[in-house]
CSV table of C-alpha atoms and ligand atoms in Angstrom, one decimal:
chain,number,residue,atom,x,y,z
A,1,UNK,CA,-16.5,63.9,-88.5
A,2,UNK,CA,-14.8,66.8,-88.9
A,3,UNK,CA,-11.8,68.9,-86.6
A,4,UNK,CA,-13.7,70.6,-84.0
A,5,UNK,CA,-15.4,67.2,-82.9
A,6,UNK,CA,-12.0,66.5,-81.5
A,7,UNK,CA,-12.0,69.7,-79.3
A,8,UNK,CA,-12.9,68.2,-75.5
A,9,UNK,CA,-15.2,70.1,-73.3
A,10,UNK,CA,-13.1,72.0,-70.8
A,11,UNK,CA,-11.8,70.1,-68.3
A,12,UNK,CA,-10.0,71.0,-65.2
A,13,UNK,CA,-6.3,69.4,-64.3
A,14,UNK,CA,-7.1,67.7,-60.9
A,15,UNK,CA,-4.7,65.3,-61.4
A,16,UNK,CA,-0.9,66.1,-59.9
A,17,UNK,CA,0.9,63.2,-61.5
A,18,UNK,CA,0.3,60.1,-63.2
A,19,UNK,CA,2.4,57.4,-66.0
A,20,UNK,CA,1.1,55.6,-69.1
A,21,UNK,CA,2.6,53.4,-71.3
A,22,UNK,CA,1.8,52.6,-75.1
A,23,UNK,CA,3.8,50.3,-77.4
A,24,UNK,CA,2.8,50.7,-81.2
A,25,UNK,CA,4.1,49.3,-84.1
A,26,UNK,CA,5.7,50.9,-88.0
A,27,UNK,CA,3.4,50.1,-90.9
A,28,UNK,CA,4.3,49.5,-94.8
A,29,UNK,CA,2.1,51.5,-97.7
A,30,UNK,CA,0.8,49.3,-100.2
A,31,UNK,CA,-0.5,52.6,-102.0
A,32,UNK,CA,1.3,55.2,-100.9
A,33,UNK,CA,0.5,58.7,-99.0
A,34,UNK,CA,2.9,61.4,-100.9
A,35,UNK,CA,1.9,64.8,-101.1
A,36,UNK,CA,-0.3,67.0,-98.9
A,37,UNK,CA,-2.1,69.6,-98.6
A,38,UNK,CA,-2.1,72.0,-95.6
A,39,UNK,CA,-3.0,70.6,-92.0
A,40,UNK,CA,-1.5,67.2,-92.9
A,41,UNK,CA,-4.1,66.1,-94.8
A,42,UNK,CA,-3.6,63.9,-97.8
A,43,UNK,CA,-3.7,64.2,-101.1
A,44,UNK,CA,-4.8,61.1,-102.3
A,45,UNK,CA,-6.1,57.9,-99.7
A,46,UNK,CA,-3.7,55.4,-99.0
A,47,UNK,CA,-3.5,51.7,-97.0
A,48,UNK,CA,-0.7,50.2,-95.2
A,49,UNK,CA,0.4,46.5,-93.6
A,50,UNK,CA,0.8,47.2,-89.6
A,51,UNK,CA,3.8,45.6,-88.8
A,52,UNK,CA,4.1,43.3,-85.7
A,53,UNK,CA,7.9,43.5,-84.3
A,54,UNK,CA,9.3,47.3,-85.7
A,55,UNK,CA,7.9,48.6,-82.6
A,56,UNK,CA,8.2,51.8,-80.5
A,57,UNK,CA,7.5,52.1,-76.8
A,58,UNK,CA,6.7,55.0,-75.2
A,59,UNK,CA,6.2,55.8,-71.3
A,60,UNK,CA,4.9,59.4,-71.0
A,61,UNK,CA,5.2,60.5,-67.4
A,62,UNK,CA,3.3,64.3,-66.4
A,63,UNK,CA,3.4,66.5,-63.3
A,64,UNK,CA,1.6,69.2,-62.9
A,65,UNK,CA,3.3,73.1,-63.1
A,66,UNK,CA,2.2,76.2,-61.4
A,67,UNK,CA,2.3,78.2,-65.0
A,68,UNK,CA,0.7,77.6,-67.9
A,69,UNK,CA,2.5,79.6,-69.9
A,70,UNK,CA,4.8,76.9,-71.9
A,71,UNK,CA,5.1,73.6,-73.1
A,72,UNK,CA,7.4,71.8,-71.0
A,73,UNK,CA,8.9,68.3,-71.8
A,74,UNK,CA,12.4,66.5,-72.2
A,75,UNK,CA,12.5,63.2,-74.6
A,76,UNK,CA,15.3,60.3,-74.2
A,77,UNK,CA,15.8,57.1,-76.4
A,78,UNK,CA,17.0,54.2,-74.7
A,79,UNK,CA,17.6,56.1,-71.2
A,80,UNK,CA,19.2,58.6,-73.1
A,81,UNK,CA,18.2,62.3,-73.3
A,82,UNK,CA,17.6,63.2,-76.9
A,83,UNK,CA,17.3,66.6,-77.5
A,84,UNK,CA,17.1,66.1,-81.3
A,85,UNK,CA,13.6,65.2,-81.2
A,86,UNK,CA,12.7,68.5,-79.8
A,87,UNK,CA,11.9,70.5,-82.3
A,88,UNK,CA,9.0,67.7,-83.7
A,89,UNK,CA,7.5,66.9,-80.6
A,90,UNK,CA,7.4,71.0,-80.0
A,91,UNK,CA,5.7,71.5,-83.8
A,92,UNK,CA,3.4,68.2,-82.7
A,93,UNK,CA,2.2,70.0,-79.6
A,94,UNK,CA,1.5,72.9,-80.8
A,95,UNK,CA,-0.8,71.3,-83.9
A,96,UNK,CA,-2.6,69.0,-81.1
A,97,UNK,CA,-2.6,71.6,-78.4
A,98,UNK,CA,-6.1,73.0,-79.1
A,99,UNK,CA,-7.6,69.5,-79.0
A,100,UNK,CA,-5.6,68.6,-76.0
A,101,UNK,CA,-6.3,72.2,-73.6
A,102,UNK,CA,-3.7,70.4,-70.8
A,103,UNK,CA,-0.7,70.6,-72.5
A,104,UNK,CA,0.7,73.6,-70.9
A,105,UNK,CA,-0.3,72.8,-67.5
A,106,UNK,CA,1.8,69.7,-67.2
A,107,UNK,CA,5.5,68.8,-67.7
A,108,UNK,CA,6.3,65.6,-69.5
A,109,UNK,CA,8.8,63.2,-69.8
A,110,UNK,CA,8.7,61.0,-72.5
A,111,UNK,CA,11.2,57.9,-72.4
A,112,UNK,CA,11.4,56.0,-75.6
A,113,UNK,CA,13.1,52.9,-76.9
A,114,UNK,CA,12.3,51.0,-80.4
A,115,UNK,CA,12.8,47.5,-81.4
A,116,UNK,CA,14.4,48.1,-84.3
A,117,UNK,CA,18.2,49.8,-84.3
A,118,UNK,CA,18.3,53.5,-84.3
A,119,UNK,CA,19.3,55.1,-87.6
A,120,UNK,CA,18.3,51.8,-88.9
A,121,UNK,CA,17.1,54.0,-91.8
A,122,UNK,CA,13.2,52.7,-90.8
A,123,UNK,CA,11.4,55.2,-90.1
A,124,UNK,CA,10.4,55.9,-86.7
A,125,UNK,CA,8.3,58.7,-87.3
A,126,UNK,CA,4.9,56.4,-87.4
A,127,UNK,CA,5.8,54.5,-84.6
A,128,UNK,CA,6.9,57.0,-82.4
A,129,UNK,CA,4.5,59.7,-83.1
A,130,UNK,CA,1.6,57.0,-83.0
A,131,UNK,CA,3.0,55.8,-79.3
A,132,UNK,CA,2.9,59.2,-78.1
A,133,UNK,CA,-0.2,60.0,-79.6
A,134,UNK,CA,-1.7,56.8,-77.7
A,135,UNK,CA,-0.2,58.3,-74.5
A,136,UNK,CA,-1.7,61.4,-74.3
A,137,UNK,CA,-5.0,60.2,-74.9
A,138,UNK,CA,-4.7,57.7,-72.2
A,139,UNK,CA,-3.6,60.9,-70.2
A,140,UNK,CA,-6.9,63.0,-71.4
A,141,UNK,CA,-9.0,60.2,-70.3
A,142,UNK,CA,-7.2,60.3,-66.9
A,143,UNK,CA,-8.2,63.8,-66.2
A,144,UNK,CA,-11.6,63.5,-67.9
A,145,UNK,CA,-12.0,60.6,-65.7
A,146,UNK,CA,-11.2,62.4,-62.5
A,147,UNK,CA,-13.2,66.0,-63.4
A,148,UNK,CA,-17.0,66.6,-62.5
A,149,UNK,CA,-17.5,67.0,-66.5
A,150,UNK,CA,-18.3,63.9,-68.3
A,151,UNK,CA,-15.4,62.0,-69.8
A,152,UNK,CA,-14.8,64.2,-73.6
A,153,UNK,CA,-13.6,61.2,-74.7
A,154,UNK,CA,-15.8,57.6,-75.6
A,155,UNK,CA,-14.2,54.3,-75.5
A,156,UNK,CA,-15.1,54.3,-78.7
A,157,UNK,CA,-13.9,57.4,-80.2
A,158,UNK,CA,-10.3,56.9,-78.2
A,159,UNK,CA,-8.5,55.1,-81.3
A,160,UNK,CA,-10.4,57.8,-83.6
A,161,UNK,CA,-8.5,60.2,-82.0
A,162,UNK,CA,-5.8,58.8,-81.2
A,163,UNK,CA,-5.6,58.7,-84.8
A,164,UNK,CA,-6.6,61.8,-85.4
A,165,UNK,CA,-3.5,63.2,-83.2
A,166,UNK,CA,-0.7,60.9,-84.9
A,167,UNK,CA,-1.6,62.3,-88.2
A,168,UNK,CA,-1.1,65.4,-86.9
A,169,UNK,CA,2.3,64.5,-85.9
A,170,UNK,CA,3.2,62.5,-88.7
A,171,UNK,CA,1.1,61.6,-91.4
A,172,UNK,CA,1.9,57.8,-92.0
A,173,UNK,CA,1.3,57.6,-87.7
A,174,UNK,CA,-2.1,57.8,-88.7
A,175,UNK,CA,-2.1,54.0,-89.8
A,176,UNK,CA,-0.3,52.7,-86.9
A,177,UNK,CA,-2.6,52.2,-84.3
A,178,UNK,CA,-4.3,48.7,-85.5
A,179,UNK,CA,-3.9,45.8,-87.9
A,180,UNK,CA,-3.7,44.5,-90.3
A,181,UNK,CA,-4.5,46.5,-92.6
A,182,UNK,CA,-5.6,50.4,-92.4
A,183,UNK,CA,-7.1,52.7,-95.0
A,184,UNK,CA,-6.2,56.4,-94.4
A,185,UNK,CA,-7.6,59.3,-96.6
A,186,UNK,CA,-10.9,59.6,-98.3
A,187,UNK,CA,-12.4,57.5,-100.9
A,188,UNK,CA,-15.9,56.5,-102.5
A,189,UNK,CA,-15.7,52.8,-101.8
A,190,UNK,CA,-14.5,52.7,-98.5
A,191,UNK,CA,-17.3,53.0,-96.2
A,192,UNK,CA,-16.4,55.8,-92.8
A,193,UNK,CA,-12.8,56.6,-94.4
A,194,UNK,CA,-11.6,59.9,-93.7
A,195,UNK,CA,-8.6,62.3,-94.2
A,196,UNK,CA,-8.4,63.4,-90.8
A,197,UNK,CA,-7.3,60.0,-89.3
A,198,UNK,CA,-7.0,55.8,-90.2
A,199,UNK,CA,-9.9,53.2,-90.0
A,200,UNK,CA,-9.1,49.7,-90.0
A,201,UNK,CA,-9.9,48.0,-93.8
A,202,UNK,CA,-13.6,46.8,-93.3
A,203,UNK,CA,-13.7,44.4,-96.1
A,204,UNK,CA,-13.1,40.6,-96.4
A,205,UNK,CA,-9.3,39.5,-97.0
A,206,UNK,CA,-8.2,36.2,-98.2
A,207,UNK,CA,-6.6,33.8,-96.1
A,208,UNK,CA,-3.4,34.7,-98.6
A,209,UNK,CA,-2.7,37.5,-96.6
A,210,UNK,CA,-2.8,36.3,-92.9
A,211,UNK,CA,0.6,36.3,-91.6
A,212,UNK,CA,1.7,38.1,-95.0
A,213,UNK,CA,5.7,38.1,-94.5
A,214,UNK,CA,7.6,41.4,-94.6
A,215,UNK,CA,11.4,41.1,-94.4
A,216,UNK,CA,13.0,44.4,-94.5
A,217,UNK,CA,16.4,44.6,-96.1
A,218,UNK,CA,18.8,47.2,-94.4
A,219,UNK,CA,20.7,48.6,-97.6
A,220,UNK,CA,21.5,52.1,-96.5
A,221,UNK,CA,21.4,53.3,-93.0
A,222,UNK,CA,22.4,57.0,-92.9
A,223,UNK,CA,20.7,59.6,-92.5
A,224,UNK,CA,18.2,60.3,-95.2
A,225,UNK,CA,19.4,63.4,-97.8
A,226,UNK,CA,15.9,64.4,-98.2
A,227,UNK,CA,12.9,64.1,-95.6
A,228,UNK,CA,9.2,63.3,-96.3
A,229,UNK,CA,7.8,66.4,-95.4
A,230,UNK,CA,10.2,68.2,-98.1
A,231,UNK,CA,9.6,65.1,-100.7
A,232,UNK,CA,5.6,65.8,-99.7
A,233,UNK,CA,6.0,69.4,-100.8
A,234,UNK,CA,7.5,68.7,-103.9
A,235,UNK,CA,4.3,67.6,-105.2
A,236,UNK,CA,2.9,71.3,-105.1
A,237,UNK,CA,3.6,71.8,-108.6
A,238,UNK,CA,4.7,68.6,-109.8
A,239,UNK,CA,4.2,67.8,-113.2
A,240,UNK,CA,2.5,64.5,-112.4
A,241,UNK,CA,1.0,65.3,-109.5
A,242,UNK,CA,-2.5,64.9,-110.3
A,243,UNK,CA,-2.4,62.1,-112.7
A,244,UNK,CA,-0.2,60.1,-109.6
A,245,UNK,CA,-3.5,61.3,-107.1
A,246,UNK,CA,-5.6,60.0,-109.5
A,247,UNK,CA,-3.4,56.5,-110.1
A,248,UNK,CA,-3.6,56.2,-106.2
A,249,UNK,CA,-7.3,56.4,-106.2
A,250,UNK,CA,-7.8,53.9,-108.9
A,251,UNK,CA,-5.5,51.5,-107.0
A,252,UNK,CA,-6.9,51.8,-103.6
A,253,UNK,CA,-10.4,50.7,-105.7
A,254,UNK,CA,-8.6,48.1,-107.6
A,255,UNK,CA,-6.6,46.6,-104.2
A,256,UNK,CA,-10.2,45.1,-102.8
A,257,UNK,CA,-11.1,43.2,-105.3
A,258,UNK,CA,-7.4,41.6,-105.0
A,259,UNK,CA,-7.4,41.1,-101.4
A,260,UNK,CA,-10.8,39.5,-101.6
A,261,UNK,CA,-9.8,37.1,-104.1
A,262,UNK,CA,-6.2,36.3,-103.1
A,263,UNK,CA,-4.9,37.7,-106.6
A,264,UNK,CA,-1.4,37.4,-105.8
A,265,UNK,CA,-0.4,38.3,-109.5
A,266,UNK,CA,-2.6,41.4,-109.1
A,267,UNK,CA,-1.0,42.3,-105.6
A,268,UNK,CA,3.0,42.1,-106.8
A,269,UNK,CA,2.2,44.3,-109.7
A,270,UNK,CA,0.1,46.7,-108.0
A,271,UNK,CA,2.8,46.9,-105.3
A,272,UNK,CA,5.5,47.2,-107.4
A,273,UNK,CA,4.2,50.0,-109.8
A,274,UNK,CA,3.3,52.0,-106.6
A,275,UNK,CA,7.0,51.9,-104.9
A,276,UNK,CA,8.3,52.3,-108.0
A,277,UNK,CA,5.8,55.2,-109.0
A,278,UNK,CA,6.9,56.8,-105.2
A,279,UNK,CA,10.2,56.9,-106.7
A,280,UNK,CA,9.6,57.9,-109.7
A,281,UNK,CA,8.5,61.4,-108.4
A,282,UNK,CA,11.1,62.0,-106.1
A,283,UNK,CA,13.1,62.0,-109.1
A,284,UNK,CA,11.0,64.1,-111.5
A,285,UNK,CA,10.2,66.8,-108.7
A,286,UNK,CA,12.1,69.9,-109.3
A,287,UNK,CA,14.7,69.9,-107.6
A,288,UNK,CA,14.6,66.6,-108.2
A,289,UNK,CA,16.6,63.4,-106.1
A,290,UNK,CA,17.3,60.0,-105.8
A,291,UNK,CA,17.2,57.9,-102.5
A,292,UNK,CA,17.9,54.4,-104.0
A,293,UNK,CA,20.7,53.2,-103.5
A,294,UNK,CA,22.8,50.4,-106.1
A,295,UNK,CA,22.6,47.7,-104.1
A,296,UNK,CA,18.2,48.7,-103.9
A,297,UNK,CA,18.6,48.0,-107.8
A,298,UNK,CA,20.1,44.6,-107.5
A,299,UNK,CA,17.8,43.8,-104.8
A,300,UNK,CA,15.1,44.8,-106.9
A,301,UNK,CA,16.8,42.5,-110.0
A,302,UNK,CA,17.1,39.8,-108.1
A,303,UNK,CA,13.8,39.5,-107.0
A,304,UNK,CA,12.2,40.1,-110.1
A,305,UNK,CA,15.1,36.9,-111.8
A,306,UNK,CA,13.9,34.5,-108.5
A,307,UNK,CA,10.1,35.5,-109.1
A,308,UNK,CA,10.5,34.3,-112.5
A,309,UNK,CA,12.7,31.2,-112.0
A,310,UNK,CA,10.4,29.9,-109.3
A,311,UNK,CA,6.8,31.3,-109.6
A,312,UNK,CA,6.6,32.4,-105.8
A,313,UNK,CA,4.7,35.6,-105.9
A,314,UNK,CA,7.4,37.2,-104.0
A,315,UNK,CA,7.5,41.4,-104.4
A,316,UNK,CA,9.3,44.1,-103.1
A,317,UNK,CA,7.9,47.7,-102.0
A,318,UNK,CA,9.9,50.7,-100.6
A,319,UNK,CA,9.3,53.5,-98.7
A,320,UNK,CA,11.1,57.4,-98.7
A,321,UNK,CA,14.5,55.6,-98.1
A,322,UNK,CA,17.1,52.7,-99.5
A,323,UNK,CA,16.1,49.8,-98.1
A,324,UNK,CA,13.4,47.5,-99.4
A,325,UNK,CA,10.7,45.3,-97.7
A,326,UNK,CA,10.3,42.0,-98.9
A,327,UNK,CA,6.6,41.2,-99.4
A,328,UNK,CA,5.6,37.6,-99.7
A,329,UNK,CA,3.1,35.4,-98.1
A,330,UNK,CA,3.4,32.5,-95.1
A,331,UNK,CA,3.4,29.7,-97.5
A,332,UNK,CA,6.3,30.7,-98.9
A,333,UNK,CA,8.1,31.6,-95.9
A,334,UNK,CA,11.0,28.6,-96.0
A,335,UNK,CA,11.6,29.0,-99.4
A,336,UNK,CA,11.9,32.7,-99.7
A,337,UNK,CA,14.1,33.5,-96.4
A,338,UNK,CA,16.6,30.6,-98.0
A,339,UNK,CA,16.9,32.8,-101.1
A,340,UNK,CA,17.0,35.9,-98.9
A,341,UNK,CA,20.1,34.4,-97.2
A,342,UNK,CA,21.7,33.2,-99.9
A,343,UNK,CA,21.4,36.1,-102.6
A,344,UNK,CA,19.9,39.3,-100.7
A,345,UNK,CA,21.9,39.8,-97.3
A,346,UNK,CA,25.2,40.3,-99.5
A,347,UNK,CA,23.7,43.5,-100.4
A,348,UNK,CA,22.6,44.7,-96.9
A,349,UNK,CA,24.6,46.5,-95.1
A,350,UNK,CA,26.5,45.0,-92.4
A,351,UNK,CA,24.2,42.0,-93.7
A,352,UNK,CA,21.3,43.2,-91.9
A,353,UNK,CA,17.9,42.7,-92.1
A,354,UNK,CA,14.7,42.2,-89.8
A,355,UNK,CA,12.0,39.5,-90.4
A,356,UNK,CA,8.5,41.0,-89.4
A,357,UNK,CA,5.0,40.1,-90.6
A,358,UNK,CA,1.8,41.9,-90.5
A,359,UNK,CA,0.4,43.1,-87.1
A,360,UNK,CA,-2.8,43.8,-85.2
A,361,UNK,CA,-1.2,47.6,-83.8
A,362,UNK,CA,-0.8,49.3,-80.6
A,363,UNK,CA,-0.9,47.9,-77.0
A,364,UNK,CA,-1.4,49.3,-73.7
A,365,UNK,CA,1.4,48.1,-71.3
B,1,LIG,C1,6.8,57.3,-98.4
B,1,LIG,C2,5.8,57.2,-97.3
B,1,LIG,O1,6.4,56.4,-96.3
B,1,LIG,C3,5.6,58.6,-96.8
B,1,LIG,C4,5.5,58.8,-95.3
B,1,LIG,O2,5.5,60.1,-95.0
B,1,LIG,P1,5.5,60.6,-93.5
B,1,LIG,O3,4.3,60.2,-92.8
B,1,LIG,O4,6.8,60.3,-92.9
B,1,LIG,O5,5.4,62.2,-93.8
B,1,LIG,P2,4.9,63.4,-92.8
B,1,LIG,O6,3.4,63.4,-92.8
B,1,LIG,O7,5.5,64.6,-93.4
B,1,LIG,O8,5.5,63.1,-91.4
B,1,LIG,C5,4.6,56.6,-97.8
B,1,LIG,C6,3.6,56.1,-96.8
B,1,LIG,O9,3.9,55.7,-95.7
B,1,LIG,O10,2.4,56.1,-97.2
């Protein structure tokens, strides 16, 4: 597919007013998305863990204007109005406006809440912009629905677009709208992937990784000093740029043959090497930064001291941020959340963290 399939027919607004409801969840790279080229798309393919309980819920209500000059909206968080948001949602609408012609004609108001606390330090980004994205396609169908022109949109294409959208608002959004595990970006062995939006991984996984654990440590949560989209542009130029696109290829190949067999040992070093690699060129970029934190390092000591002592193939990845998900599968559950307690928490702060576990996406409400 390519962008202009997304462009509906023209449609006429008949609709005055209407509500819809989406709840979708965060996800966690395995191989990670950083860098990209114009038009949010990719550099390199990645594949994420949807996450069941870091959820955003979004209830996007419209009315109908007399002008259709502007976009008109207001955003609040947890019954609050947040005019911080703003400025994305306004960039996000005027990306998606050309594949979604009723933007202008409607004003919105978009009242959203997450599960997790804000300024958590997890992002919200592909939760939130994947929720939103969900809620304006349920509101296309809407009109579609109600015009003489056949609906634009199939029931099947609605995810694909959906998709499509998200990415547009945030790249990682892309990967949030089902589980367990999605592939976003282009690559040789993955049959219908594409850089314009997420496809759920079509190949057999092991039993291993059914319920695979994810407890998320909260180490630092402030505001980040550096955002994605400036850490993604950093790789224009970057020394290592291309030999890091190319290492993210090989591993998206290499991850299939380790979620088919189980190969735990394969999966914590894989893991490992690709948060660490993520990190690694935040710090080489020019000008370069750093967003671990001390207490990430110990984290990241202690684990590798417990994997050793005890042989559970627990691992740890990270994202653009401080705090660290701990990776680890269902078996090992009561074991691992013991250790957790007992030697990880005291580096948290406040001495929190949030259990979640792998997730099968978004949900109408
Ligand atoms: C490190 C990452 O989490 C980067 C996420 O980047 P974003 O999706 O937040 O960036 P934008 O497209 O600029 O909104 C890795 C990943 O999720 O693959």
């Amino acid at each position: 597919m390519i962008e202009k399939d997304f462009i509906p027919k023209a449609y006429k607004s008949s609709i005055d007013k209407g509500s819809v409801t989406w709840s979708s969840p965060s996800n966690i790279a395995l191989v990670k998305y950083w860098g990209k080229k114009q038009n949010q798309i990719p550099e390199n393919p990645s594949i994420s863990f949807t996450l069941n309980n870091c959820k955003t819920t979004t209830n996007l209500s419209y009315t109908k204007k007399g002008d259709s000059d502007n976009f008109s909206f207001e955003v609040f968080l947890d019954g609050k109005k947040e005019d911080g948001f703003k400025p994305k949602i306004e960039m996000f609408f005027k990306r998606v406006e050309v594949y979604l012609p009723f933007l202008k004609d409607y004003h919105f108001k978009i009242e959203t809440s997450n599960t997790f606390p804000h300024s958590s330090g997890i992002a919200s980004s592909a939760s939130g912009m994947s929720a939103l994205a969900l809620c304006l396609m349920s509101v296309e169908q809407e009109l579609s629905k109600a015009d003489v022109i056949p609906s634009a949109v199939k029931e099947s294409s609605f995810i694909k677009k959906a998709s499509f959208l998200a990415r547009l608002g945030s790249g990682s959004a892309c990967r949030s709208l089902e589980g367990d595990l999605v592939v976003w970006g282009k690559h040789d062995a993955i049959e219908d992937s594409s850089d314009l939006f997420g496809v759920k991984y079509p190949y057999a996984v092991h039993d291993v990784f059914k319920n695979y654990q994810d407890t998320i440590l909260l180490v630092d949560k402030g505001e980040k000093q550096v955002s994605s989209t400036v850490g993604h542009n950093l790789m224009h130029g970057h020394p290592f740029a291309q030999e890091r696109f190319k290492q993210a290829n090989k591993n998206l190949s290499d991850i299939i043959s380790i979620l088919k067999e189980g190969d735990l040992d394969g999966f914590v070093a894989l893991v490992e090497s690709e948060a660490l690699t993520l990190h690694a060129m935040m710090m080489t970029s020019m000008p370069y930064f750093i967003l671990m934190k001390p207490n990430t390092l110990e984290i990241i000591n202690k684990i590798w001291a417990y994997r050793n002592q005890t042989g559970f193939k627990v691992c740890f990845t990270l994202d653009a941020g401080a705090n660290v998900h701990v990776l680890y599968p269902e078996r090992e559950a009561p074991k691992v959340l013991e250790f957790i307690q007992n030697e990880l928490v005291a580096y948290c702060q406040n001495g929190q963290y949030i259990c979640d576990v792998i997730g099968l996406g978004a949900n109408k409400l």
